[in-house]
XYZ file of C-alpha atoms in Angstrom:
754
model
C 22.376 15.723 -6.736
C 21.690 12.656 -5.136
C 20.335 12.129 -1.764
C 22.471 9.680 0.630
C 25.199 9.064 -2.285
C 27.488 7.888 0.090
C 25.471 5.205 1.149
C 24.681 4.299 -2.518
C 28.225 3.880 -3.344
C 29.473 2.352 -0.869
C 27.322 -0.315 -1.496
C 27.717 -0.728 -4.818
C 31.500 -1.009 -4.541
C 31.245 -3.902 -2.134
C 28.337 -5.501 -4.161
C 30.864 -7.445 -6.402
C 32.402 -9.194 -3.024
C 29.069 -10.208 -1.921
C 27.118 -10.898 -4.445
C 30.929 -13.481 -5.066
C 30.243 -15.185 -1.492
C 26.335 -15.622 -1.815
C 26.982 -17.247 -5.453
C 29.772 -20.131 -3.930
C 26.966 -20.641 -0.994
C 23.958 -21.328 -4.085
C 26.138 -22.415 -5.941
C 23.391 -21.555 -9.539
C 22.357 -18.360 -11.362
C 20.044 -15.262 -9.189
C 17.271 -12.925 -9.885
C 17.612 -9.865 -9.200
C 15.267 -10.720 -6.552
C 17.833 -12.735 -4.939
C 20.620 -10.397 -5.310
C 18.985 -7.825 -3.524
C 18.258 -9.669 -0.842
C 20.980 -12.163 -0.011
C 23.254 -8.566 -0.199
C 21.369 -7.022 2.390
C 20.993 -9.944 5.527
C 20.795 -8.167 9.185
C 23.921 -10.480 9.631
C 26.375 -12.206 6.587
C 27.054 -15.038 9.150
C 23.125 -15.648 8.579
C 24.409 -16.513 4.501
C 22.670 -19.584 3.328
C 20.213 -21.227 0.901
C 16.655 -19.782 2.433
C 13.468 -22.266 1.976
C 11.615 -19.703 -0.346
C 7.623 -19.748 1.676
C 9.352 -21.439 4.590
C 12.174 -19.693 6.488
C 11.839 -16.271 8.571
C 15.114 -14.090 7.566
C 16.576 -10.864 9.175
C 17.341 -7.999 6.632
C 18.935 -4.696 6.893
C 17.301 -2.245 4.874
C 19.071 0.706 3.290
C 16.146 3.335 4.407
C 12.895 4.078 5.713
C 10.075 6.402 4.861
C 6.627 7.326 6.008
C 3.469 9.245 5.276
C 1.705 11.676 7.138
C -1.170 9.254 8.332
C 1.096 6.339 9.166
C 3.913 8.303 10.130
C 1.924 10.126 13.536
C 1.882 6.141 15.080
C 5.226 5.365 14.077
C 7.276 7.971 15.364
C 5.102 8.014 18.562
C 5.690 4.460 19.512
C 9.864 5.333 18.141
C 9.789 7.749 20.624
C 9.195 4.749 23.206
C 12.431 2.941 21.646
C 15.099 4.829 24.023
C 16.866 6.175 20.716
C 18.580 9.390 20.328
C 18.472 9.352 16.463
C 17.249 6.790 13.403
C 19.678 4.527 12.441
C 19.192 4.770 8.455
C 18.538 7.274 6.686
C 14.333 8.231 7.271
C 11.909 10.479 5.679
C 8.066 11.946 6.372
C 5.989 12.874 3.488
C 2.810 15.503 4.389
C 0.235 14.087 1.921
C -2.514 12.310 3.522
C -4.166 14.750 5.065
C -4.825 17.195 2.650
C -8.341 16.866 1.377
C -9.577 17.622 -1.917
C -12.455 19.798 -2.414
C -12.520 23.193 -4.334
C -9.181 22.804 -5.895
C -4.893 23.099 -4.916
C -4.261 25.907 -3.704
C -7.832 26.843 -1.297
C -7.500 23.185 -0.580
C -3.829 22.904 0.577
C -4.074 26.127 2.646
C -7.214 24.563 4.764
C -5.115 21.215 5.047
C -2.150 23.610 6.588
C -4.502 25.572 8.766
C -6.816 22.789 9.763
C -3.780 20.097 10.470
C -1.084 22.427 12.158
C -0.817 20.597 15.409
C 0.106 17.042 13.598
C 2.368 18.799 10.796
C 3.859 20.812 13.807
C 4.371 17.095 15.720
C 5.720 15.390 12.342
C 8.140 18.785 11.773
C 9.379 18.431 15.291
C 9.700 14.849 15.923
C 11.663 14.201 12.421
C 14.284 17.237 13.178
C 14.566 16.030 16.532
C 15.924 12.015 15.581
C 17.483 13.104 12.057
C 14.461 12.757 9.649
C 14.021 14.401 6.356
C 10.766 16.250 6.136
C 8.856 16.599 2.953
C 6.360 19.864 3.894
C 2.551 20.098 2.563
C 2.701 20.062 -1.008
C 5.940 18.475 -1.520
C 4.188 15.489 -3.570
C 2.701 11.851 -2.995
C 5.684 9.774 -0.810
C 6.263 7.370 -3.699
C 6.631 9.882 -6.342
C 8.840 11.909 -3.835
C 10.729 8.756 -3.492
C 10.999 7.481 -6.990
C 12.211 11.320 -7.989
C 14.886 11.639 -4.540
C 15.656 8.463 -3.314
C 15.168 5.100 -4.705
C 18.175 3.653 -6.570
C 18.920 0.525 -8.433
C 19.852 -2.579 -6.309
C 18.498 -0.921 -2.809
C 16.514 -2.269 -0.421
C 13.549 -0.009 1.803
C 10.378 0.096 3.671
C 7.622 1.843 4.000
C 4.577 2.611 6.144
C 2.669 2.684 3.224
C 1.705 -0.520 1.334
C 2.338 0.917 -2.307
C 6.244 1.644 -1.047
C 6.323 -1.582 -3.904
C 6.282 1.852 -6.463
C 10.098 2.427 -5.432
C 10.645 -1.145 -7.400
C 10.222 1.214 -11.211
C 14.043 1.874 -10.421
C 14.972 -1.273 -9.273
C 14.762 -1.245 -5.368
C 13.170 -3.964 -3.261
C 10.827 -1.952 -1.772
C 8.478 -3.299 0.943
C 5.160 -1.915 2.474
C 4.883 -2.755 6.200
C 3.545 -1.345 9.553
C 4.760 1.199 12.275
C 6.185 -0.989 14.155
C 8.806 -2.461 11.371
C 9.889 0.912 10.897
C 10.918 1.358 14.560
C 12.749 -1.644 13.952
C 14.594 -0.921 11.194
C 14.865 2.784 12.811
C 16.165 1.558 16.466
C 19.061 -0.332 14.307
C 17.283 -3.547 14.928
C 16.617 -6.293 12.018
C 13.603 -6.581 10.384
C 12.350 -9.781 9.502
C 10.561 -11.252 6.353
C 9.594 -14.807 5.516
C 11.502 -14.917 2.404
C 9.130 -14.794 -0.054
C 8.433 -17.079 -3.532
C 8.838 -15.883 -6.775
C 6.841 -14.889 -9.465
C 8.728 -14.084 -13.028
C 6.915 -11.976 -15.432
C 8.178 -12.191 -18.933
C 6.762 -8.846 -20.968
C 7.811 -9.171 -24.756
C 7.031 -7.145 -27.675
C 6.295 -2.889 -27.321
C 3.634 -1.099 -25.613
C 1.524 0.844 -28.613
C -1.508 3.202 -28.959
C -3.670 3.409 -26.869
C -2.161 0.751 -24.355
C 0.414 1.743 -21.367
C 1.844 0.499 -18.388
C -1.203 0.470 -16.758
C -2.644 -1.488 -18.751
C 0.269 -4.911 -17.511
C -0.832 -4.572 -13.731
C -4.600 -4.016 -15.045
C -3.896 -7.327 -16.882
C -2.094 -8.975 -14.664
C -4.112 -8.457 -11.267
C -6.996 -10.075 -13.218
C -4.850 -13.234 -14.074
C -3.162 -13.739 -10.195
C -6.495 -11.903 -8.191
C -6.235 -9.534 -4.733
C -4.358 -12.909 -3.323
C -2.280 -14.357 -5.676
C 0.838 -12.197 -5.041
C 0.846 -12.541 -1.323
C 4.034 -13.887 0.014
C 5.926 -13.448 -3.576
C 8.124 -10.701 -4.896
C 7.344 -10.316 -8.986
C 10.509 -9.853 -10.844
C 9.931 -8.421 -14.264
C 12.327 -9.139 -17.114
C 12.152 -9.177 -21.209
C 12.716 -7.060 -23.959
C 9.252 -5.897 -22.923
C 10.429 -4.249 -19.879
C 13.099 -3.132 -20.766
C 11.134 -1.076 -23.347
C 8.937 0.598 -20.284
C 9.383 3.734 -18.773
C 10.870 4.104 -15.694
C 7.694 5.349 -14.423
C 5.713 3.052 -16.339
C 7.818 0.617 -14.109
C 6.783 2.453 -11.000
C 3.406 2.099 -11.969
C 3.137 -1.557 -12.679
C 4.939 -2.357 -9.361
C 2.802 0.518 -7.448
C 0.062 -1.032 -8.105
C 0.818 -4.625 -7.397
C 0.001 -3.790 -3.878
C -3.295 -4.853 -5.179
C -2.690 -8.113 -5.828
C -0.912 -8.671 -2.287
C 2.800 -9.135 -3.907
C 5.210 -8.453 -1.551
C 6.905 -6.341 -3.698
C 7.565 -6.046 -7.487
C 10.610 -4.691 -9.420
C 12.803 -4.214 -12.412
C 15.857 -5.221 -13.916
C 18.404 -2.045 -14.305
C 18.588 -0.337 -17.630
C 18.998 2.563 -20.040
C 14.893 3.628 -18.785
C 16.199 3.961 -15.336
C 19.657 5.320 -16.615
C 17.564 7.997 -18.247
C 15.501 9.222 -15.093
C 18.382 9.131 -12.996
C 20.162 11.544 -15.337
C 16.895 13.521 -15.897
C 15.951 13.626 -12.332
C 19.593 15.157 -11.416
C 21.168 11.795 -10.415
C 23.733 11.660 -13.412
C 26.125 10.289 -10.150
C 23.903 7.532 -9.368
C 23.625 6.337 -12.250
C 27.090 6.101 -12.871
C 27.612 4.196 -9.516
C 25.047 2.228 -11.332
C 26.563 1.805 -14.878
C 29.881 0.126 -13.171
C 28.159 -2.434 -11.513
C 25.272 -3.002 -14.115
C 25.816 -6.653 -14.739
C 25.121 -7.609 -10.598
C 21.417 -4.963 -10.814
C 19.504 -7.423 -13.003
C 18.907 -10.948 -12.864
C 21.626 -13.527 -14.520
C 21.074 -14.260 -18.175
C 20.646 -17.794 -17.236
C 17.802 -17.007 -15.101
C 15.444 -15.120 -17.650
C 16.612 -17.784 -20.462
C 14.929 -20.167 -18.303
C 12.810 -18.519 -15.863
C 10.681 -22.518 -15.058
C 13.559 -23.638 -13.243
C 14.697 -20.469 -11.087
C 11.219 -19.131 -10.547
C 8.661 -20.775 -8.485
C 5.761 -19.420 -11.374
C 6.043 -17.918 -14.209
C 3.912 -15.859 -16.435
C 4.012 -14.298 -19.738
C 2.479 -11.396 -21.796
C 3.054 -10.196 -25.413
C 2.828 -6.432 -25.297
C 1.864 -6.614 -28.727
C -1.288 -7.811 -28.162
C -2.176 -6.668 -24.975
C -5.484 -4.571 -25.296
C -6.770 -1.245 -22.589
C -7.931 -2.788 -19.611
C -10.819 -1.370 -17.177
C -11.011 -2.959 -13.824
C -13.591 -2.933 -11.355
C -16.228 -2.023 -9.500
C -15.483 -2.761 -5.604
C -12.163 -4.822 -6.262
C -9.181 -4.011 -8.536
C -9.022 -7.632 -9.937
C -11.993 -7.697 -11.667
C -10.175 -7.174 -15.287
C -12.197 -6.719 -18.120
C -10.034 -5.772 -22.044
C -12.267 -2.835 -23.376
C -13.290 -4.594 -25.643
C -15.647 -6.313 -23.460
C -15.841 -3.345 -20.966
C -19.347 -1.768 -22.532
C -20.793 -5.830 -22.523
C -19.790 -6.107 -19.283
C -21.302 -2.927 -17.861
C -25.352 -3.666 -19.697
C -24.778 -7.217 -18.891
C -24.388 -6.359 -15.054
C -26.364 -3.530 -14.893
C -23.263 -0.710 -13.898
C -24.348 3.266 -13.811
C -23.468 3.877 -17.467
C -23.576 7.376 -16.888
C -20.339 8.537 -15.787
C -20.223 10.820 -12.943
C -16.749 11.472 -12.731
C -12.808 10.714 -14.034
C -10.332 11.380 -11.680
C -6.550 11.010 -13.513
C -3.007 11.271 -10.621
C -2.670 8.995 -7.860
C 0.890 7.980 -6.377
C -0.051 5.141 -9.115
C -0.515 7.920 -12.447
C 0.907 10.480 -11.935
C 4.323 11.567 -13.775
C 5.520 13.666 -16.453
C 4.687 10.852 -19.040
C 1.479 9.805 -17.977
C 0.019 13.548 -17.412
C 1.347 14.490 -21.056
C -0.327 11.057 -22.338
C -3.696 12.024 -20.530
C -2.604 15.698 -21.876
C -2.866 14.908 -25.436
C -6.093 13.357 -25.025
C -7.908 16.752 -23.490
C -5.701 18.765 -26.358
C -7.490 16.470 -29.069
C -10.785 17.370 -27.442
C -9.923 21.522 -27.714
C -9.084 20.530 -31.160
C -11.797 18.670 -32.160
C -14.298 20.857 -30.493
C -15.257 18.814 -27.423
C -15.476 19.507 -23.356
C -15.686 16.571 -20.794
C -19.221 15.698 -20.129
C -18.791 15.114 -16.888
C -16.691 16.352 -13.151
C -12.684 15.976 -14.413
C -10.045 16.112 -12.194
C -6.248 16.196 -11.773
C -3.304 14.749 -9.542
C 0.336 15.928 -9.864
C 2.553 13.804 -8.119
C 4.782 15.805 -7.210
C 5.466 19.673 -7.019
C 8.620 18.914 -9.475
C 5.966 17.117 -11.796
C 3.005 19.811 -10.993
C 5.798 22.811 -11.600
C 7.453 21.233 -14.702
C 3.947 20.679 -16.350
C 2.181 23.811 -15.950
C 5.235 25.696 -17.161
C 5.302 23.667 -20.068
C 1.399 24.847 -20.986
C -0.396 21.143 -19.718
C -1.952 22.316 -17.397
C -4.095 24.434 -19.080
C -4.947 21.983 -20.917
C -7.007 20.335 -18.813
C -8.527 23.130 -17.632
C -9.624 24.097 -21.284
C -11.907 21.019 -21.086
C -13.157 21.827 -17.833
C -10.767 19.908 -15.554
C -10.037 20.980 -12.232
C -5.811 20.874 -10.463
C -6.208 19.139 -6.821
C -2.864 19.746 -4.903
C -0.116 17.218 -4.925
C -1.222 15.085 -3.061
C -3.508 11.735 -2.517
C -6.862 13.110 -1.876
C -9.906 11.446 -3.570
C -7.244 7.746 -4.256
C -7.800 7.418 -0.594
C -10.758 8.845 0.826
C -10.181 12.491 1.380
C -12.486 13.904 -1.026
C -15.271 16.045 -0.130
C -17.341 14.806 -3.142
C -20.685 16.533 -3.636
C -23.722 14.515 -2.478
C -21.501 11.393 -2.109
C -24.085 11.002 1.947
C -27.093 10.600 -0.412
C -25.664 7.407 -1.328
C -26.981 7.172 -4.656
C -25.824 4.535 -7.241
C -23.218 6.146 -9.711
C -19.499 4.903 -11.550
C -16.808 7.005 -11.185
C -13.753 6.226 -13.087
C -10.047 6.961 -11.942
C -5.769 5.840 -12.537
C -5.280 4.983 -9.140
C -5.016 1.693 -7.707
C -7.361 0.810 -5.295
C -11.803 1.071 -5.846
C -12.936 -1.028 -2.824
C -16.574 -0.202 -1.734
C -16.681 3.531 -0.098
C -12.947 3.356 -0.390
C -12.926 6.866 -2.446
C -16.265 9.157 -1.207
C -17.475 6.948 1.643
C -20.942 6.110 -0.485
C -21.247 2.017 -0.889
C -23.107 2.719 -4.053
C -20.498 4.208 -6.152
C -18.810 2.254 -8.801
C -15.600 3.015 -8.901
C -13.275 1.839 -12.552
C -9.973 1.415 -12.076
C -7.609 2.240 -15.772
C -4.600 4.599 -17.050
C -4.959 8.330 -16.997
C -5.463 8.921 -20.667
C -8.655 6.171 -20.779
C -10.068 7.564 -17.905
C -9.369 11.113 -19.860
C -11.205 10.203 -22.696
C -14.219 7.962 -20.823
C -14.306 11.612 -18.994
C -15.004 13.658 -22.483
C -17.320 10.887 -23.280
C -19.461 10.599 -19.522
C -20.189 7.302 -20.855
C -18.664 3.906 -19.646
C -19.743 1.586 -23.065
C -17.581 4.051 -24.942
C -14.630 2.739 -26.418
C -12.350 5.256 -27.672
C -10.499 2.826 -30.387
C -13.253 2.437 -31.998
C -16.068 4.926 -31.397
C -17.126 8.217 -32.479
C -18.553 11.394 -30.032
C -20.443 14.373 -31.061
C -19.047 17.814 -30.936
C -20.070 20.721 -30.362
C -21.134 21.620 -34.104
C -22.925 18.436 -34.099
C -19.967 16.537 -36.117
C -18.854 12.610 -35.821
C -15.196 13.183 -34.324
C -12.684 10.251 -32.981
C -9.919 10.380 -30.976
C -6.861 9.602 -32.219
C -3.836 7.295 -29.685
C -2.561 9.397 -27.416
C 0.947 10.705 -27.204
C 3.612 10.762 -24.129
C 6.832 12.068 -23.559
C 8.543 10.343 -20.686
C 11.148 12.983 -19.845
C 10.551 17.169 -20.348
C 12.433 17.807 -23.071
C 13.541 21.011 -20.798
C 14.103 19.117 -18.402
C 12.798 18.984 -14.445
C 12.271 22.336 -12.649
C 10.539 23.162 -9.364
C 11.260 26.682 -7.274
C 10.505 25.229 -3.946
C 10.379 21.239 -3.801
C 8.777 21.250 -0.121
C 11.886 19.384 1.794
C 13.118 19.921 5.078
C 16.641 18.738 6.560
C 16.561 17.279 9.958
C 19.109 19.316 12.602
C 22.586 18.301 12.715
C 21.782 17.602 16.423
C 18.487 17.063 17.986
C 19.061 16.225 21.413
C 17.574 19.937 22.906
C 14.563 19.386 20.894
C 11.306 18.798 23.230
C 8.174 16.843 21.834
C 5.452 17.796 23.571
C 1.775 16.032 23.508
C -0.743 18.260 25.083
C -2.709 15.731 27.582
C -6.332 16.969 26.285
C -5.425 16.826 22.282
C -7.982 15.430 20.000
C -5.312 14.065 17.526
C -2.314 13.461 19.402
C -2.039 10.731 22.674
C 1.801 9.575 24.431
C 0.960 5.533 23.756
C 0.644 3.400 26.877
C 2.546 0.072 26.286
C 0.538 -3.121 26.216
C 0.088 -5.844 28.553
C 2.515 -8.404 28.984
C 0.661 -12.126 28.013
C -1.104 -13.225 31.247
C 0.886 -16.658 31.009
C -2.166 -18.541 30.747
C -4.630 -19.933 28.123
C -7.113 -17.051 26.695
C -10.060 -18.285 27.954
C -14.262 -16.877 28.051
C -13.563 -14.814 25.359
C -16.678 -13.255 23.591
C -17.227 -13.116 19.778
C -17.302 -9.595 19.253
C -17.873 -9.876 15.114
C -17.705 -12.927 12.692
C -16.554 -10.233 9.702
C -17.948 -12.147 6.030
C -16.783 -11.702 2.968
C -14.036 -9.052 1.823
C -12.959 -7.408 4.786
C -9.892 -4.911 3.833
C -7.736 -2.660 6.209
C -10.404 0.177 5.032
C -13.459 -2.297 6.663
C -11.316 -3.010 10.258
C -9.995 1.368 9.868
C -11.931 3.504 7.345
C -9.778 6.023 6.215
C -11.240 9.745 5.329
C -12.167 11.938 7.594
C -10.684 9.361 9.977
C -7.462 10.174 9.319
C -7.388 13.171 11.477
C -6.846 10.895 14.354
C -4.313 8.762 13.330
C -1.735 10.006 16.087
C -4.479 9.661 18.925
C -5.073 5.922 19.200
C -8.341 5.969 21.562
C -10.008 8.249 19.728
C -9.739 6.671 16.552
C -10.598 3.126 17.703
C -14.047 4.142 16.700
C -13.601 3.013 14.083
C -12.817 -0.113 14.469
C -14.101 -2.717 11.960
C -17.588 -0.098 11.311
C -17.306 -1.242 8.017
C -16.911 -4.563 8.072
C -20.354 -6.576 7.540
C -21.289 -8.947 10.494
C -22.460 -12.314 9.158
C -25.145 -12.984 11.409
C -27.664 -9.767 10.267
C -25.867 -8.507 7.152
C -25.344 -5.135 8.337
C -22.562 -3.058 9.198
C -21.471 -1.646 12.330
C -24.192 -3.529 13.984
C -23.309 -6.617 16.612
C -24.731 -8.482 19.647
C -23.483 -7.309 23.127
C -23.644 -10.619 24.774
C -23.666 -8.962 28.232
C -26.723 -7.282 27.311
C -28.146 -8.610 24.785
C -28.660 -5.466 23.058
C -27.262 -5.340 19.118
C -24.629 -2.207 19.385
C -21.806 -0.577 17.104
C -18.580 -3.125 17.710
C -15.877 -0.260 19.227
C -18.561 0.815 21.726
C -19.613 -3.211 22.127
C -15.607 -3.945 22.190
C -15.159 -1.072 25.252
C -17.998 -3.022 26.676
C -15.999 -6.302 27.143
C -12.804 -4.564 27.671
C -14.425 -2.305 30.880
C -15.688 -6.132 32.333
C -12.236 -7.325 31.940
C -13.559 -10.041 29.337
C -11.499 -10.558 26.052
C -12.572 -10.957 23.050
C -12.055 -12.514 19.576
C -12.677 -11.359 15.761
C -13.239 -13.638 12.993
C -12.768 -12.953 9.341
C -13.035 -14.737 5.928
C -10.527 -14.908 3.126
C -7.407 -12.444 2.719
C -8.632 -10.894 5.735
C -6.503 -7.139 6.057
C -6.424 -7.238 2.424
C -5.016 -3.471 1.421
C -3.319 -0.708 2.913
C -0.023 -1.858 5.538
C -2.119 0.793 8.218
C -1.207 -1.003 11.422
C -4.248 0.843 13.377
C -6.136 -1.834 11.995
C -4.117 -4.184 14.082
C -3.327 -1.121 17.091
C -7.280 -0.387 17.606
C -8.571 -4.145 18.486
C -5.518 -4.616 20.526
C -6.368 -1.474 22.420
C -10.082 -2.438 22.853
C -9.027 -5.470 24.535
C -9.510 -8.018 21.159
C -7.009 -10.941 21.774
C -7.413 -13.598 18.933
C -8.302 -12.805 15.040
C -8.951 -15.600 13.514
C -9.374 -16.282 9.958
C -9.660 -18.537 7.091
C -6.361 -16.728 5.477
C -4.304 -13.054 6.193
C -2.750 -10.511 3.733
C 0.629 -10.633 4.504
C 1.495 -7.191 5.899
C -1.773 -7.587 8.664
C -0.277 -10.301 9.719
C 2.592 -8.523 10.457
C 1.343 -6.051 11.742
C -0.903 -8.189 14.641
C 2.016 -10.296 15.380
C 4.228 -6.699 16.054
C 0.843 -5.562 18.452
C 1.280 -8.597 20.703
C -2.011 -10.143 18.914
C -2.693 -13.490 18.080
C -3.464 -14.131 14.924
C -4.753 -17.653 14.063
C -6.324 -19.503 10.918
C -8.771 -22.167 10.395
C -6.774 -25.677 9.775
C -9.614 -26.245 8.586
C -12.096 -23.293 6.602
C -15.163 -24.878 7.340
C -14.994 -24.806 11.054
C -15.651 -20.846 10.498
C -19.554 -22.032 9.735
C -19.257 -23.072 13.771
C -19.000 -19.876 15.049
C -22.039 -18.871 16.177
C -23.083 -15.278 17.514
C -23.844 -15.942 20.779
C -20.341 -18.018 21.982
C -17.666 -17.899 24.222
C -14.753 -19.087 22.979
C -11.163 -20.150 24.540
C -7.791 -20.575 22.279
C -6.069 -23.485 24.296
C -2.257 -24.971 24.694
C -1.050 -21.260 24.585
C 1.516 -22.644 27.476
C 3.087 -24.766 24.866
C 2.703 -22.349 22.142
C 5.706 -22.711 19.647
C 6.410 -23.277 15.549
C 4.856 -25.104 13.647
C 2.181 -26.661 16.860
C -1.396 -25.675 16.016
C -3.577 -24.666 18.860
C -7.084 -25.842 19.479
C -9.820 -23.706 19.848
C -13.289 -24.569 21.669
C -16.350 -23.034 21.232
C -18.779 -22.785 24.265
C -22.120 -22.421 22.724
C -25.503 -20.566 24.652
C -27.386 -24.036 24.464
C -25.006 -25.497 26.748
C -22.923 -27.828 23.416
C -19.740 -27.859 22.699
C -17.518 -27.254 19.486
C -13.288 -27.887 19.417
C -11.179 -27.424 15.968
C -7.745 -27.230 15.311
C -6.037 -23.755 14.314
C -3.068 -23.159 12.953
C -0.100 -20.414 12.948
C 2.788 -18.429 11.516
C 4.704 -17.509 14.194
C 8.673 -17.854 14.907
C 10.183 -17.945 18.062
C 10.588 -14.077 17.862
C 7.445 -13.945 17.314
C 6.119 -15.612 20.186
C 8.465 -13.182 22.457
C 6.765 -10.675 21.081
C 3.306 -11.804 21.490
C 4.948 -13.204 25.487
C 6.068 -9.685 25.985
C 2.672 -7.664 24.866
C 4.571 -6.533 21.610
C 7.322 -5.954 19.467
C 8.227 -2.939 20.825
C 7.776 -3.506 24.893
C 10.802 -5.763 23.068
C 12.882 -3.579 21.841
C 12.313 -0.921 25.153
C 13.559 -4.089 27.129
C 16.546 -4.889 24.948
C 17.311 -0.940 25.402
C 17.206 -0.873 28.811
């Protein structure tokens, strides 16, 4: 049975009429992306032809999803909004706070015990406000969403950058910060700059060792980590229709690594089969009646160059398996070139760990393809040459593959099954000896491979590939091994070759599960009290941020000038810090500790201008705040790339940072800064980055006239008495400027509710 069936049927019943009104206004064929966006306007009276990449538009998403690490802060903010119940269907998923250490059962028990205070808080607050709650062990948020909530033509937001996974079922699904989630849960409009559109035409059909993962690994190599910023990727063509629904989800999921707002596919037979296979035949029947509206118009796909801002074409018949990395998910290598790359670049050749699963590749099809390789190893007298872990995506998938004997196959070659959770993908991995910092290589079927991402070791070279390629490489234990061409020596000394993997899209016996881990909210939560102990180390009630003083920001001290890649992992690390995601003051002690200081090339070592001494970044920020002095962060390109975590915006705000000035922003992080009342600016001339000195006192002038489209003036007062001035740009509209003046978007909501 489907969740929210009434909502879905109501949307479909009005879809034709809504699109007729849109067509009358646009007077042209439409992509699927446009159909979904235009039929989810917050106010239908706003309907017009929106300028892509220019107009800010208010939308009304169908649902909100939150994972446990981000839900804490999102719901602590929602408590301040003055609402008795969420305005749209919403869910919380406990998947981030389970650390992988020894195996599924023991790790889950440890997590439930260790995080009891947080899990109880999330359960109670979900009960109070009418939010569905998925217990620890239920599965990874994005797989659970795909199995239970995603529907073709829908629109959702989620407090995780990989919310985009639901594009595999034809949704516009977008990762956001918690403050955005609060807007929607409070019944307010959700604002997004109308995205540009990239059409990705897929021809041919995947075969052999090539999988859906290789499509997005190829696209990441083409577009780079910021090539999708402010854009939605819409996949179409016969090749798209040939890819399974969960394969589509894999492609959409990792679209987050190119900065894309989201990615999606049109409704087709593969989606229909997946809906029926996950006991949502009623959704499939409703979608079938409006199927023509749940894909792009034929004219758009026939002449994509006329309707998309950019078009990419990939022939799946010619696509090779890819391996991406290290240290960036867009460093793409066709497998035929990878061995040479390993040797020429000096990457550690011996593989230490292979990990499959995560929200990107943990479907039934993924596990069957990897298991087919593992079974070959059993049959041919091979075992894994190194550590090997398997992470199912949900309890439904885990139970089903266990029933079908697939987990036993992994065990026979030395694999260890981890809990249905994010685990090593987000740094929740108690990896042995990682603290030694030794240079090593691992390979995963995850999505992200920034330095320190998985195990905290900056010298771990993490590579990303499909689950079947990871399994094969783990059996070989050698990064230069190519399973398409090379042989292995088995236990008898014989040369054997792995055959092409074989996968099963849907289980022949159907999916099964004893307890999917879902807890429905109370019908009436008005009597439920939410108590947070004032001395808790894990949870802390929020105090509103102060409004703008009405003056220019003058006399600020440079906190750090970050050099090179500065992702949300660098700004607010995950891993062991996840335990403090509900306590703003405690987690602020990780502020920018991973960022590289331009002036000394070190991390977590900056000059305190009050003392002249070198100190840690959070400690220095606290010193400026205690002295009543604002501070500023300067950054490089694509600042804030990666996760949607709004802690990366709330922490600097909490510690007195007033301005973040960079060469360019990643979309979600820029929005998060705006939501928290921060000033996010970009250099009008990127060369001005070089003018910022370590001992500068910095001012931002022109704020009394702060308005859309008008630049601000930055003045650098150098310690030697000289001065530099230059322009800084911004993308604030009138609403966002009002957030800045009020101190945060949440302050505005509270004022409106009062």
